[in-house]
């Protein structure tokens, strides 16, 4: 099933938002396991990490948006990410699940990472939504001409 390429921008934003919200919800579920001091350190480390990674992820988002806009007018829905990105997503999810479930690394050390990456994904998903609505508005103007 094919869709207009500007929808792929929205799909990418939704994927990044959902992944970010999932990581943040895991972080929030861990709060009761942490001491006040561990929570403080998770916030002190996780929030700046999220802001920094968000800035870096914005660059990835911009590259992906450019790639999407260079695609033909109608494409299959799964082209919202490059094939290599699907492999990277699977590896990141597998690593995260393994570390979380195995207990190799204590949750007090994983908490800032989950907070930081969750924030970063949410922050960088914004660029997709902005571009989606800009592109949609541009299309509307072109159709009205």
C-alpha atoms as an extended CHARMM CRD file, in Angstrom:
* protein
*
       145  EXT
         1         1  UNK       CA              0.0000000000        0.0000000000        0.0000000000  PROA      1               0.0000000000
         2         2  UNK       CA              1.4590000000        3.3490000000       -1.0520000000  PROA      2               0.0000000000
         3         3  UNK       CA              1.0420000000        6.7040000000        0.6390000000  PROA      3               0.0000000000
         4         4  UNK       CA              2.1050000000       10.2700000000       -0.0390000000  PROA      4               0.0000000000
         5         5  UNK       CA              5.6920000000       10.8400000000        1.0140000000  PROA      5               0.0000000000
         6         6  UNK       CA              4.7710000000       13.6560000000        3.4180000000  PROA      6               0.0000000000
         7         7  UNK       CA              2.8940000000       11.0630000000        5.5010000000  PROA      7               0.0000000000
         8         8  UNK       CA              6.2170000000        9.3000000000        6.0340000000  PROA      8               0.0000000000
         9         9  UNK       CA              7.4140000000       12.3680000000        7.9140000000  PROA      9               0.0000000000
        10        10  UNK       CA              4.4710000000       11.9880000000       10.2930000000  PROA      10              0.0000000000
        11        11  UNK       CA              5.1050000000        8.2400000000       10.6810000000  PROA      11              0.0000000000
        12        12  UNK       CA              8.7200000000        8.9180000000       11.6310000000  PROA      12              0.0000000000
        13        13  UNK       CA              7.6740000000       11.5060000000       14.1990000000  PROA      13              0.0000000000
        14        14  UNK       CA              5.1410000000        9.1160000000       15.6860000000  PROA      14              0.0000000000
        15        15  UNK       CA              7.7290000000        6.3270000000       15.9200000000  PROA      15              0.0000000000
        16        16  UNK       CA             10.2190000000        8.5870000000       17.6810000000  PROA      16              0.0000000000
        17        17  UNK       CA              7.5400000000        9.9510000000       20.0230000000  PROA      17              0.0000000000
        18        18  UNK       CA              6.2320000000        6.5020000000       20.9260000000  PROA      18              0.0000000000
        19        19  UNK       CA              9.7450000000        5.1920000000       21.5820000000  PROA      19              0.0000000000
        20        20  UNK       CA             10.5240000000        8.2430000000       23.7320000000  PROA      20              0.0000000000
        21        21  UNK       CA              7.2930000000        7.9020000000       25.7120000000  PROA      21              0.0000000000
        22        22  UNK       CA              7.9440000000        4.1890000000       26.2180000000  PROA      22              0.0000000000
        23        23  UNK       CA             11.4340000000        4.8580000000       27.6190000000  PROA      23              0.0000000000
        24        24  UNK       CA             10.1330000000        7.6470000000       29.8520000000  PROA      24              0.0000000000
        25        25  UNK       CA              7.3370000000        5.4210000000       31.1660000000  PROA      25              0.0000000000
        26        26  UNK       CA              9.8780000000        2.7260000000       32.0570000000  PROA      26              0.0000000000
        27        27  UNK       CA             11.9490000000        5.3740000000       33.8450000000  PROA      27              0.0000000000
        28        28  UNK       CA              8.8760000000        6.5250000000       35.7880000000  PROA      28              0.0000000000
        29        29  UNK       CA              8.0280000000        2.9360000000       36.7690000000  PROA      29              0.0000000000
        30        30  UNK       CA             11.5170000000        2.5900000000       38.2400000000  PROA      30              0.0000000000
        31        31  UNK       CA             11.2580000000        5.6670000000       40.4620000000  PROA      31              0.0000000000
        32        32  UNK       CA              9.8300000000        3.7180000000       43.4090000000  PROA      32              0.0000000000
        33        33  UNK       CA             12.8860000000        1.4210000000       43.2690000000  PROA      33              0.0000000000
        34        34  UNK       CA             15.3220000000        4.3150000000       43.6150000000  PROA      34              0.0000000000
        35        35  UNK       CA             16.3450000000        6.3350000000       46.6360000000  PROA      35              0.0000000000
        36        36  UNK       CA             15.9140000000       10.1060000000       46.6600000000  PROA      36              0.0000000000
        37        37  UNK       CA             19.6150000000       10.5280000000       45.9690000000  PROA      37              0.0000000000
        38        38  UNK       CA             19.5000000000        8.0940000000       43.0320000000  PROA      38              0.0000000000
        39        39  UNK       CA             16.5070000000        9.9460000000       41.5840000000  PROA      39              0.0000000000
        40        40  UNK       CA             18.3610000000       13.2420000000       41.9470000000  PROA      40              0.0000000000
        41        41  UNK       CA             21.3810000000       11.8200000000       40.0930000000  PROA      41              0.0000000000
        42        42  UNK       CA             19.1620000000       10.2910000000       37.4280000000  PROA      42              0.0000000000
        43        43  UNK       CA             17.6750000000       13.7450000000       36.8000000000  PROA      43              0.0000000000
        44        44  UNK       CA             21.0290000000       15.5550000000       36.9670000000  PROA      44              0.0000000000
        45        45  UNK       CA             22.5300000000       13.1610000000       34.4190000000  PROA      45              0.0000000000
        46        46  UNK       CA             19.4510000000       12.2330000000       32.3790000000  PROA      46              0.0000000000
        47        47  UNK       CA             18.0550000000       15.6640000000       31.5730000000  PROA      47              0.0000000000
        48        48  UNK       CA             21.3030000000       17.1630000000       30.1710000000  PROA      48              0.0000000000
        49        49  UNK       CA             21.9500000000       13.8700000000       28.3720000000  PROA      49              0.0000000000
        50        50  UNK       CA             18.4670000000       14.1370000000       26.8350000000  PROA      50              0.0000000000
        51        51  UNK       CA             19.0310000000       17.7110000000       25.7310000000  PROA      51              0.0000000000
        52        52  UNK       CA             22.4010000000       16.8860000000       24.1910000000  PROA      52              0.0000000000
        53        53  UNK       CA             21.1520000000       13.7170000000       22.4930000000  PROA      53              0.0000000000
        54        54  UNK       CA             18.0320000000       15.5900000000       21.3560000000  PROA      54              0.0000000000
        55        55  UNK       CA             20.2620000000       18.0950000000       19.5880000000  PROA      55              0.0000000000
        56        56  UNK       CA             22.2040000000       15.2360000000       17.9640000000  PROA      56              0.0000000000
        57        57  UNK       CA             19.0010000000       13.3530000000       17.0680000000  PROA      57              0.0000000000
        58        58  UNK       CA             17.6550000000       16.5450000000       15.4400000000  PROA      58              0.0000000000
        59        59  UNK       CA             20.4640000000       16.2210000000       12.9100000000  PROA      59              0.0000000000
        60        60  UNK       CA             19.4260000000       12.6270000000       12.2100000000  PROA      60              0.0000000000
        61        61  UNK       CA             15.8030000000       13.7120000000       11.9130000000  PROA      61              0.0000000000
        62        62  UNK       CA             16.7130000000       16.4540000000        9.4460000000  PROA      62              0.0000000000
        63        63  UNK       CA             18.6710000000       13.9720000000        7.3090000000  PROA      63              0.0000000000
        64        64  UNK       CA             15.7730000000       11.5310000000        7.3550000000  PROA      64              0.0000000000
        65        65  UNK       CA             13.3070000000       14.2600000000        6.3910000000  PROA      65              0.0000000000
        66        66  UNK       CA             15.5260000000       15.2640000000        3.4720000000  PROA      66              0.0000000000
        67        67  UNK       CA             15.7320000000       11.6180000000        2.3940000000  PROA      67              0.0000000000
        68        68  UNK       CA             11.9400000000       11.3070000000        2.5630000000  PROA      68              0.0000000000
        69        69  UNK       CA             11.3780000000       14.4890000000        0.5510000000  PROA      69              0.0000000000
        70        70  UNK       CA             13.7360000000       13.1710000000       -2.1370000000  PROA      70              0.0000000000
        71        71  UNK       CA             11.5570000000       10.0610000000       -2.5520000000  PROA      71              0.0000000000
        72        72  UNK       CA              8.9760000000        9.7690000000       -5.3460000000  PROA      72              0.0000000000
        73        73  UNK       CA              5.5350000000       11.3000000000       -4.7230000000  PROA      73              0.0000000000
        74        74  UNK       CA              3.8980000000        8.0000000000       -3.6210000000  PROA      74              0.0000000000
        75        75  UNK       CA              5.8560000000        5.3340000000       -1.7270000000  PROA      75              0.0000000000
        76        76  UNK       CA              5.2630000000        2.3460000000        0.5110000000  PROA      76              0.0000000000
        77        77  UNK       CA              4.5930000000        3.2830000000        4.1320000000  PROA      77              0.0000000000
        78        78  UNK       CA              7.6400000000        1.4310000000        5.4670000000  PROA      78              0.0000000000
        79        79  UNK       CA             10.0200000000        3.8160000000        3.6670000000  PROA      79              0.0000000000
        80        80  UNK       CA              9.7010000000        6.2630000000        6.5580000000  PROA      80              0.0000000000
        81        81  UNK       CA             13.0400000000        4.8550000000        7.7580000000  PROA      81              0.0000000000
        82        82  UNK       CA             16.0360000000        3.5820000000        5.7940000000  PROA      82              0.0000000000
        83        83  UNK       CA             16.4370000000       -0.2140000000        5.8000000000  PROA      83              0.0000000000
        84        84  UNK       CA             19.6150000000        0.1470000000        7.8700000000  PROA      84              0.0000000000
        85        85  UNK       CA             17.6300000000        2.1180000000       10.4700000000  PROA      85              0.0000000000
        86        86  UNK       CA             15.3550000000       -0.8560000000       11.0590000000  PROA      86              0.0000000000
        87        87  UNK       CA             18.4130000000       -2.9430000000       11.9000000000  PROA      87              0.0000000000
        88        88  UNK       CA             19.6910000000       -0.2450000000       14.2560000000  PROA      88              0.0000000000
        89        89  UNK       CA             16.2760000000        0.0310000000       15.9450000000  PROA      89              0.0000000000
        90        90  UNK       CA             16.1660000000       -3.7530000000       16.4680000000  PROA      90              0.0000000000
        91        91  UNK       CA             19.6900000000       -3.7490000000       17.9320000000  PROA      91              0.0000000000
        92        92  UNK       CA             18.9320000000       -0.8330000000       20.2690000000  PROA      92              0.0000000000
        93        93  UNK       CA             15.6790000000       -2.3820000000       21.4470000000  PROA      93              0.0000000000
        94        94  UNK       CA             17.3220000000       -5.7690000000       21.9150000000  PROA      94              0.0000000000
        95        95  UNK       CA             20.1680000000       -4.2640000000       23.9020000000  PROA      95              0.0000000000
        96        96  UNK       CA             17.8030000000       -2.2180000000       26.0680000000  PROA      96              0.0000000000
        97        97  UNK       CA             15.5380000000       -5.1710000000       26.7820000000  PROA      97              0.0000000000
        98        98  UNK       CA             18.4940000000       -7.4430000000       27.5260000000  PROA      98              0.0000000000
        99        99  UNK       CA             20.0630000000       -4.9710000000       29.9500000000  PROA      99              0.0000000000
       100       100  UNK       CA             16.7290000000       -4.2620000000       31.6300000000  PROA      100             0.0000000000
       101       101  UNK       CA             15.6050000000       -7.8750000000       32.0130000000  PROA      101             0.0000000000
       102       102  UNK       CA             18.9480000000       -9.5160000000       32.7680000000  PROA      102             0.0000000000
       103       103  UNK       CA             19.8350000000       -7.2610000000       35.6830000000  PROA      103             0.0000000000
       104       104  UNK       CA             23.4390000000       -7.0120000000       34.4240000000  PROA      104             0.0000000000
       105       105  UNK       CA             23.2330000000       -3.2750000000       35.0270000000  PROA      105             0.0000000000
       106       106  UNK       CA             21.2680000000       -2.0110000000       38.0220000000  PROA      106             0.0000000000
       107       107  UNK       CA             18.2440000000        0.1640000000       37.2860000000  PROA      107             0.0000000000
       108       108  UNK       CA             19.8120000000        3.0840000000       39.1670000000  PROA      108             0.0000000000
       109       109  UNK       CA             22.4070000000        3.2140000000       36.3620000000  PROA      109             0.0000000000
       110       110  UNK       CA             19.9380000000        2.5690000000       33.5580000000  PROA      110             0.0000000000
       111       111  UNK       CA             17.4520000000        5.1940000000       34.7990000000  PROA      111             0.0000000000
       112       112  UNK       CA             19.4260000000        8.2510000000       33.5960000000  PROA      112             0.0000000000
       113       113  UNK       CA             20.0120000000        6.5830000000       30.2270000000  PROA      113             0.0000000000
       114       114  UNK       CA             16.3080000000        5.7810000000       29.7660000000  PROA      114             0.0000000000
       115       115  UNK       CA             15.3670000000        9.3010000000       30.8700000000  PROA      115             0.0000000000
       116       116  UNK       CA             17.9470000000       10.9090000000       28.5840000000  PROA      116             0.0000000000
       117       117  UNK       CA             17.2120000000        8.8900000000       25.4810000000  PROA      117             0.0000000000
       118       118  UNK       CA             13.4540000000        9.1290000000       26.0670000000  PROA      118             0.0000000000
       119       119  UNK       CA             13.6800000000       12.9270000000       26.2900000000  PROA      119             0.0000000000
       120       120  UNK       CA             15.9630000000       13.0550000000       23.2630000000  PROA      120             0.0000000000
       121       121  UNK       CA             13.5420000000       11.0480000000       21.1460000000  PROA      121             0.0000000000
       122       122  UNK       CA             10.6230000000       13.2460000000       22.1880000000  PROA      122             0.0000000000
       123       123  UNK       CA             12.5660000000       16.4390000000       21.5260000000  PROA      123             0.0000000000
       124       124  UNK       CA             13.7390000000       15.2930000000       18.1160000000  PROA      124             0.0000000000
       125       125  UNK       CA             10.2760000000       14.0800000000       17.1110000000  PROA      125             0.0000000000
       126       126  UNK       CA              9.1340000000       17.7080000000       17.1470000000  PROA      126             0.0000000000
       127       127  UNK       CA             11.1210000000       18.4640000000       13.9920000000  PROA      127             0.0000000000
       128       128  UNK       CA              9.0940000000       15.7910000000       12.1580000000  PROA      128             0.0000000000
       129       129  UNK       CA              5.7720000000       17.3270000000       13.2060000000  PROA      129             0.0000000000
       130       130  UNK       CA              6.8660000000       20.8410000000       12.2810000000  PROA      130             0.0000000000
       131       131  UNK       CA              8.0530000000       19.6850000000        8.8570000000  PROA      131             0.0000000000
       132       132  UNK       CA              4.9120000000       17.5780000000        8.3300000000  PROA      132             0.0000000000
       133       133  UNK       CA              2.6080000000       20.5500000000        8.9310000000  PROA      133             0.0000000000
       134       134  UNK       CA              4.8100000000       22.9040000000        6.8880000000  PROA      134             0.0000000000
       135       135  UNK       CA              4.8290000000       20.4540000000        3.9960000000  PROA      135             0.0000000000
       136       136  UNK       CA              1.0880000000       19.8320000000        4.2930000000  PROA      136             0.0000000000
       137       137  UNK       CA              0.4190000000       23.5980000000        4.2810000000  PROA      137             0.0000000000
       138       138  UNK       CA              2.6610000000       24.0120000000        1.2280000000  PROA      138             0.0000000000
       139       139  UNK       CA              0.7430000000       21.2700000000       -0.5740000000  PROA      139             0.0000000000
       140       140  UNK       CA             -2.5620000000       22.9230000000        0.2760000000  PROA      140             0.0000000000
       141       141  UNK       CA             -1.3390000000       26.2400000000       -1.1480000000  PROA      141             0.0000000000
       142       142  UNK       CA             -0.1060000000       24.4930000000       -4.3330000000  PROA      142             0.0000000000
       143       143  UNK       CA             -3.4500000000       22.7170000000       -4.8200000000  PROA      143             0.0000000000
       144       144  UNK       CA             -5.4070000000       25.9980000000       -4.4020000000  PROA      144             0.0000000000
       145       145  UNK       CA             -3.3870000000       27.7410000000       -7.1480000000  PROA      145             0.0000000000
